[in-house]
Amino acid sequence: MDMGSSSTEKFYRIPEGKGPHSVGCTDLMTENAVEGSFLRLYYPSCDATDNEEAPWIPDKEYYQGLSDFLNMYRVVGERLFQYYVGSVTCPAKSNAAFKPGEKYPLLVFSHGLGAFRTIYSAICIEMASQGFIVAAVEHRDESASATYYCKKKSVSEPQEESTSNTEKEWIYYRKLKAGEEERCLRHKQVQQRAQECIKALDLILKINSGEKVMNVLNSNFDWNSLKDSVDTSKIAVMGHSFGGATVIESLSKEIRFRCGIALDAWMLPVGDDIYQNSVQQPLLFINSEKFQWAENILKMKKLGSNDTNKKMITIKGSVHQSFPDFTFVSGEIIGRFFKLKGEIDPNEAIDISNHASLAFLQKHLSLKNDFDKWDSLVDGIGPNVIPGTNIDLSPAEPE
């Protein structure tokens, strides 16, 4: 059998949502400046047989950014990514009509270091299929592999026929400078990231209240259809790695986030002030088995000491890359080589993470679903999950 890109694209698929709703997605960017919001919205949709699935990585510049992040030559990286994942789509229909008629809880999602808004689609699509509106933010703090904003073309540039008068201004991942202290940079970035999550929340609530929002990206999605569609008392924040730190920072700054879920959180960026009781809301840490270390776990525990609404579980056999989509679109050899796959089946790992998340969200957002059937996972009870951590936290014996 030919294992060219045409057969691999059928074989390696980002999993579809398992909930009762069809899922659509659309991109939203406000204001022609770096200060605006940029997000991908995943939402319950009407059945949209005519709409195509959304592209997974929408611009070649993201390949270039990933190449920079992975220390590969751009020309090599771009070709490799184009060959292996260029035709991958995510199982959500692009600009499908929004499904009206009920008020949905809202989830704001924050990506990890070197990632961007589209590559946690397995998680975001599952949440949308279960009845959430999900706003996946693309951060402009130079922690994304690549991102962009739209700026007006200068008058001197020739206007091509029928094209817009804006152009994309790309922002790439910023590496640490020689001698620069990482914690200082990451703390500054995490504060910007939290503000971007809050800005995304404000934006969706503005749309929900019926205000017109100018989307600088041309799409035929009807934003007016979201009016009165958000249950404004049921809002949560979720993120992976650096996005996990962003969850904590966002909870401390914004009380409208009723609870948070941190997937394999990287705690270095979190400021010391946050540990002084500034996260009151419930928080679930879902960790992989292979990424964590004692200092990082102790910071999580410090945040949640003596609080029964702060929970931690670990998924056995999982790795740090068990949460983004790359684990689903890579074969065994590449997957193991780049640590994109752990010993656990990727679909099982993401199911455990999603089910625990849904059970936690049901409890703390007072949802009327049946997600409580997964309550035991939140306590670390079930196949391939353990309560707390697999990391030995006992202090080292003195020599």
mmCIF file of N, CA, C and O in Angstrom, residues 12 319 321 326-343 346:
data_model
loop_
_atom_site.group_PDB
_atom_site.id
_atom_site.type_symbol
_atom_site.label_atom_id
_atom_site.label_comp_id
_atom_site.label_asym_id
_atom_site.label_seq_id
_atom_site.Cartn_x
_atom_site.Cartn_y
_atom_site.Cartn_z
ATOM 1 N N TYR A 12 -4.328 9.122 9.498
ATOM 2 C CA TYR A 12 -4.085 9.933 10.692
ATOM 3 C C TYR A 12 -5.079 11.079 10.726
ATOM 4 O O TYR A 12 -4.989 11.994 9.915
ATOM 5 N N VAL A 319 2.566 11.894 27.540
ATOM 6 C CA VAL A 319 3.702 12.814 27.433
ATOM 7 C C VAL A 319 3.153 14.235 27.286
ATOM 8 O O VAL A 319 1.948 14.436 27.140
ATOM 9 N N GLN A 321 3.220 16.201 24.876
ATOM 10 C CA GLN A 321 2.549 16.421 23.585
ATOM 11 C C GLN A 321 1.302 15.544 23.406
ATOM 12 O O GLN A 321 0.799 15.416 22.289
ATOM 13 N N PHE A 326 -0.728 17.340 17.355
ATOM 14 C CA PHE A 326 0.355 16.661 16.619
ATOM 15 C C PHE A 326 0.405 15.166 16.928
ATOM 16 O O PHE A 326 0.813 14.365 16.096
ATOM 17 N N THR A 327 -0.017 14.786 18.119
ATOM 18 C CA THR A 327 0.006 13.371 18.514
ATOM 19 C C THR A 327 -0.887 12.519 17.613
ATOM 20 O O THR A 327 -0.654 11.331 17.434
ATOM 21 N N PHE A 328 -1.910 13.144 17.014
ATOM 22 C CA PHE A 328 -2.860 12.390 16.176
ATOM 23 C C PHE A 328 -2.440 12.326 14.716
ATOM 24 O O PHE A 328 -2.865 11.435 13.992
ATOM 25 N N VAL A 329 -1.623 13.282 14.275
ATOM 26 C CA VAL A 329 -1.311 13.340 12.843
ATOM 27 C C VAL A 329 0.106 12.871 12.543
ATOM 28 O O VAL A 329 0.613 13.050 11.449
ATOM 29 N N SER A 330 0.748 12.246 13.532
ATOM 30 C CA SER A 330 2.094 11.717 13.301
ATOM 31 C C SER A 330 2.062 10.195 13.415
ATOM 32 O O SER A 330 1.340 9.648 14.247
ATOM 33 N N GLY A 331 2.844 9.535 12.572
ATOM 34 C CA GLY A 331 2.955 8.076 12.645
ATOM 35 C C GLY A 331 3.763 7.651 13.861
ATOM 36 O O GLY A 331 4.325 8.483 14.574
ATOM 37 N N GLU A 332 3.862 6.359 14.080
ATOM 38 C CA GLU A 332 4.532 5.836 15.277
ATOM 39 C C GLU A 332 5.996 6.278 15.357
ATOM 40 O O GLU A 332 6.467 6.714 16.394
ATOM 41 N N ILE A 333 6.731 6.164 14.239
ATOM 42 C CA ILE A 333 8.171 6.410 14.290
ATOM 43 C C ILE A 333 8.438 7.889 14.570
ATOM 44 O O ILE A 333 9.150 8.243 15.514
ATOM 45 N N ILE A 334 7.830 8.757 13.759
ATOM 46 C CA ILE A 334 8.016 10.203 13.968
ATOM 47 C C ILE A 334 7.451 10.592 15.330
ATOM 48 O O ILE A 334 8.033 11.393 16.065
ATOM 49 N N GLY A 335 6.314 10.016 15.679
ATOM 50 C CA GLY A 335 5.660 10.339 16.955
ATOM 51 C C GLY A 335 6.536 10.028 18.154
ATOM 52 O O GLY A 335 6.661 10.836 19.080
ATOM 53 N N ARG A 336 7.177 8.880 18.134
ATOM 54 C CA ARG A 336 8.055 8.499 19.256
ATOM 55 C C ARG A 336 9.345 9.323 19.235
ATOM 56 O O ARG A 336 9.832 9.758 20.268
ATOM 57 N N PHE A 337 9.884 9.538 18.026
ATOM 58 C CA PHE A 337 11.151 10.258 17.902
ATOM 59 C C PHE A 337 11.040 11.678 18.461
ATOM 60 O O PHE A 337 11.899 12.153 19.188
ATOM 61 N N PHE A 338 9.950 12.369 18.121
ATOM 62 C CA PHE A 338 9.761 13.753 18.581
ATOM 63 C C PHE A 338 8.977 13.826 19.894
ATOM 64 O O PHE A 338 8.549 14.897 20.295
ATOM 65 N N LYS A 339 8.793 12.657 20.539
ATOM 66 C CA LYS A 339 8.031 12.595 21.805
ATOM 67 C C LYS A 339 6.631 13.192 21.656
ATOM 68 O O LYS A 339 6.119 13.872 22.541
ATOM 69 N N LEU A 340 6.023 12.962 20.487
ATOM 70 C CA LEU A 340 4.645 13.411 20.261
ATOM 71 C C LEU A 340 3.654 12.386 20.778
ATOM 72 O O LEU A 340 2.477 12.679 20.935
ATOM 73 N N LYS A 341 4.142 11.160 20.982
ATOM 74 C CA LYS A 341 3.273 10.082 21.460
ATOM 75 C C LYS A 341 3.900 9.451 22.699
ATOM 76 O O LYS A 341 5.111 9.280 22.770
ATOM 77 N N GLY A 342 3.045 9.087 23.636
ATOM 78 C CA GLY A 342 3.511 8.340 24.800
ATOM 79 C C GLY A 342 3.211 6.866 24.617
ATOM 80 O O GLY A 342 2.925 6.404 23.507
ATOM 81 N N GLU A 343 3.247 6.123 25.727
ATOM 82 C CA GLU A 343 2.945 4.682 25.656
ATOM 83 C C GLU A 343 1.443 4.432 25.569
ATOM 84 O O GLU A 343 1.007 3.372 25.141
ATOM 85 N N PRO A 346 -3.090 7.669 21.917
ATOM 86 C CA PRO A 346 -3.410 9.103 21.981
ATOM 87 C C PRO A 346 -4.898 9.382 22.174
ATOM 88 O O PRO A 346 -5.266 10.317 22.871
#
